[in-house]
Structure formats: C-alpha cells, structure tokens
Amino acid sequence: LAKTTQPISMDSYEGQEVNITCSHNNIATNDYITWYQQFPSQGPRFIIQGYKTKVTNEVASLFIPADRKSSTLSLPRVSLSDTAVYYCLVGDLRTDKLIFGTGTRLQVFP
Amino acid sequence: EPEVTQTPSHQVTQMGQEVILRCVPISNHLYFYWYRQILGQKVEFLVSFYNNEISEKSEIFDDQFSVERPDGSNFTLKIRSTKLEDSAMYFCASSDSRGATEAFFGQGTRLTVV
C-alpha cells in the first residue's frame, strides 16, 4: 500500500482557498486517491476521490498531476466549519480497507 | 441523507468484561467495516465483512474480537475480554462497493475500559 505524506497542520482564514498537498511517491497503477474529513469525536467523512487529472464536486476539487506522485485537495472559500483533520488515502479498489495516515489538521480563523 | 448509526455512544466497562458494540449500516450497503481510533492517534482498520463473512482483517483483530450480522440490519463488534488498551473510539462504516471508495462512517462508540 502506498504511503502518504501530508503536512501535519495548516492555518487559514475564512473566505480563503486552502490547498492541501499529499505526496505518494510509490503509488501503484491500480491505486486511487481518496480524501476524507474528520471533525472531533466524529467518524471520517468522504470528500472526494480521483485517479488522475482533476475531479470536482460540490465540496472540493482534487488535482492529480500526470505522474500521480502527489495530489492536492483544494477547498474553495473555507469557513470556520471546515476546521477539521483531512486525510489523504491511497489504495487499490480491490482491497477492503482504508489506511489512514496522520492527516492534516486545518484550523480556520475568523 | 442515509446514515450509519451506532449504539451506545459511550460505554464504560471493567477490564476483562465482554462488550458488544452495535451498528446499523445504511440499508442497501453490502460491505461493512469496523475501525478504531485511540485518542489522539490514527484511525485504524480492524475488519471488513461481506456476504456474511470476514473479507479482510488487521493484526489488531485477534481472537478477542469477533463480528456478526445477526439479522438483516445490525452489524456488531464483540470484544470478549476487554483490556485497558482497548479503550478507543470505535467506528462502524458501510459502503455499497468494495475498496477505497466512499465509505460512510457512523458517529462512533467511545469505549472506556477501567
């Protein structure tokens, strides 16, 4: 399973765009990139998933370069409620488990 | 929006006692999971369950743990003889397809072993 590396923490202000980058240098051909969000004392929540190029949904965008060795989660115009831990996961859809790393703790200030 | 529900939200038990954590997955989902998160640490995979059998488990999921889907709606995690180090938040999750896809997590059960 590909190991991921992401910043331990990030700070932002309301209304700003936040980009969280994840490195996954040994990503395998069958691996997908998935991002989850976790609020304190709650279960993780799926945000977005992609394989290559760009994926966008109502919550975020995911940018994946051609070599797929990294990915960037982009949160447009964050609010205080976006304060959470964000996890980058890389895995094969044929496996039944999600491997969480330590995540990035995003703090949004007013 | 459909959700995974877990009961109880908090359970305190004495070391050596058996506990059963309960989960009601989303009704049309076929894949079920248990994860745990020790306070301040990573979310860790315990076990996945599909078609009434364990499909994958981690090294944490030893003989003290078992899972069951006793009926068409519940999914349970049993810890036979709890240890202090079993204290953690336990999350149930379900999905309609396997793998690192969109899994829906419950709010968790905080287990405290004293």
XYZ file of C-alpha atoms in Angstrom:
224
model
C 0.000 0.000 0.000
C 1.315 3.400 -0.970
C 2.433 5.525 1.957
C 1.259 9.118 2.057
C 2.886 12.226 3.439
C 0.972 15.406 4.162
C 1.569 18.474 6.326
C 0.737 17.999 9.982
C -1.188 21.242 10.203
C -2.300 24.292 8.251
C -3.908 27.566 9.213
C -6.220 29.656 7.101
C -8.767 32.443 7.345
C -12.390 32.414 6.407
C -13.015 33.036 2.732
C -9.601 31.871 1.595
C -8.862 28.954 -0.673
C -6.952 26.150 1.011
C -4.766 23.682 -0.830
C -3.525 20.600 0.989
C -0.900 18.588 -0.838
C -0.250 14.906 -0.290
C 2.801 13.011 -1.509
C 2.504 9.384 -2.545
C 5.689 8.612 -4.426
C 5.168 4.869 -4.700
C 1.561 4.916 -5.835
C 0.661 1.819 -7.838
C -1.155 1.646 -11.147
C -4.372 0.368 -9.569
C -4.388 2.863 -6.704
C -6.967 5.601 -6.352
C -6.581 8.731 -4.247
C -9.294 9.483 -1.717
C -9.688 12.308 0.760
C -11.643 12.166 3.998
C -12.519 14.827 6.559
C -12.867 14.228 10.284
C -14.327 16.541 12.897
C -13.503 15.955 16.580
C -15.361 12.993 18.073
C -16.944 12.105 14.740
C -16.306 9.476 12.113
C -14.406 10.334 8.938
C -16.452 11.666 6.059
C -15.692 11.045 2.394
C -14.843 14.206 0.475
C -13.580 13.257 -2.956
C -11.820 10.555 -4.942
C -9.833 10.544 -8.156
C -7.396 8.628 -10.301
C -5.817 11.290 -12.487
C -6.154 14.890 -13.688
C -8.875 16.862 -11.937
C -12.036 15.931 -10.119
C -14.513 18.451 -8.757
C -17.626 18.085 -6.663
C -19.774 20.469 -4.654
C -17.322 20.422 -1.761
C -13.817 20.350 -3.177
C -11.502 19.809 -6.101
C -8.777 17.238 -6.403
C -5.791 17.865 -8.639
C -3.584 14.961 -9.653
C -0.542 15.523 -11.898
C 0.341 13.137 -14.686
C 2.929 11.228 -12.636
C 0.355 10.743 -9.825
C 3.083 11.001 -7.193
C 1.192 13.727 -5.410
C -2.279 15.181 -5.190
C -3.782 18.429 -3.965
C -7.101 18.854 -2.241
C -8.491 22.320 -2.859
C -11.172 23.773 -0.606
C -12.635 26.978 -2.025
C -13.525 29.801 0.350
C -13.219 27.943 3.633
C -15.402 28.743 6.609
C -14.954 28.113 10.321
C -16.854 24.856 9.928
C -14.113 23.499 7.678
C -11.822 23.252 10.688
C -11.073 19.538 10.776
C -8.472 16.888 10.041
C -8.098 16.000 6.379
C -6.774 12.597 5.375
C -5.254 11.587 2.076
C -5.612 7.875 1.370
C -4.168 5.874 -1.471
C -5.393 2.397 -2.177
C -6.465 -0.261 -4.584
C -10.208 -0.536 -5.039
C -9.814 -4.302 -4.821
C -8.819 -4.108 -1.155
C -11.397 -3.820 1.584
C -9.608 -1.491 3.924
C -8.856 2.175 4.165
C -5.424 3.058 5.514
C -5.457 6.390 7.295
C -2.326 8.381 7.940
C -1.936 11.122 10.498
C -3.765 13.659 8.348
C -3.557 17.439 8.129
C -5.167 19.452 10.869
C -6.715 22.523 9.253
C -7.576 25.426 11.516
C -9.716 28.179 10.018
C -9.714 31.521 11.793
C -12.318 34.287 11.532
C -29.460 11.582 3.939
C -28.972 7.947 4.990
C -26.569 7.388 7.836
C -24.793 4.720 9.811
C -25.963 4.636 13.407
C -24.008 3.259 16.330
C -25.034 2.415 19.856
C -24.163 3.135 22.546
C -22.385 6.428 22.057
C -20.303 5.782 25.154
C -19.635 2.575 27.019
C -17.648 2.120 30.187
C -16.654 -1.398 31.108
C -14.374 -3.148 33.532
C -11.256 -4.886 32.342
C -11.984 -8.489 31.464
C -15.626 -7.896 30.664
C -17.229 -8.581 27.312
C -18.663 -5.726 25.301
C -20.791 -5.638 22.196
C -20.805 -2.553 20.038
C -23.733 -2.212 17.724
C -24.146 -0.650 14.339
C -26.925 -0.248 11.836
C -25.331 0.239 8.407
C -27.033 2.011 5.535
C -29.769 -0.302 4.349
C -28.681 -1.068 0.787
C -24.986 -1.352 1.564
C -23.248 -4.693 1.297
C -19.808 -4.014 2.768
C -19.316 -3.372 6.437
C -16.293 -2.299 8.435
C -15.041 -1.598 11.911
C -12.299 0.902 12.624
C -10.941 2.240 15.841
C -9.178 5.415 16.888
C -7.256 5.626 20.120
C -7.388 9.152 21.490
C -5.018 11.401 19.577
C -3.960 8.686 17.178
C -4.750 7.494 13.657
C -7.914 5.791 12.510
C -7.035 2.085 12.284
C -8.731 -0.584 10.227
C -9.977 -3.597 12.175
C -12.099 -5.734 9.906
C -14.241 -5.817 6.794
C -17.285 -8.012 6.308
C -19.101 -9.023 3.181
C -21.555 -11.759 2.319
C -21.718 -12.882 5.937
C -18.035 -13.449 6.341
C -14.879 -11.569 7.143
C -13.177 -10.460 3.954
C -10.144 -8.813 5.491
C -8.810 -8.146 8.968
C -5.872 -6.409 10.536
C -3.375 -7.746 13.050
C -5.270 -5.831 15.736
C -8.311 -8.021 15.136
C -7.165 -11.015 17.180
C -9.144 -13.816 18.791
C -10.601 -11.421 21.334
C -12.602 -9.747 18.588
C -15.499 -11.047 16.569
C -18.092 -9.579 14.251
C -21.562 -10.675 13.411
C -24.502 -9.647 11.328
C -27.235 -11.270 13.412
C -30.082 -10.050 11.250
C -30.635 -8.009 8.138
C -29.927 -4.681 9.724
C -27.421 -4.916 12.577
C -23.670 -5.379 12.500
C -21.900 -5.970 15.782
C -18.372 -5.983 17.130
C -17.734 -8.107 20.206
C -14.673 -7.844 22.388
C -14.582 -10.913 24.606
C -12.298 -9.852 27.408
C -11.535 -6.172 27.313
C -8.135 -4.770 28.112
C -7.188 -1.269 29.116
C -5.610 -0.735 25.693
C -8.950 -1.436 24.014
C -10.101 1.998 25.151
C -10.767 3.907 21.955
C -13.429 5.302 19.686
C -14.840 2.529 17.541
C -16.320 3.445 14.189
C -18.583 1.337 12.074
C -18.719 2.042 8.347
C -20.550 0.709 5.346
C -20.330 1.064 1.594
C -22.140 -0.170 -1.460
C -18.932 -1.254 -3.174
C -15.623 -2.584 -2.004
C -12.293 -0.930 -1.704
C -11.133 2.601 -1.068
C -14.377 4.077 -2.245
C -16.950 6.137 -0.482
C -17.436 4.576 2.928
C -19.979 6.061 5.282
C -18.893 6.179 8.905
C -21.037 6.267 11.996
C -20.569 8.711 14.851
C -18.649 6.153 16.836
C -18.823 4.462 20.217
C -16.375 5.654 22.787
C -15.248 2.611 24.750
C -13.572 3.206 28.078
C -12.067 0.212 29.856
C -11.338 0.768 33.532
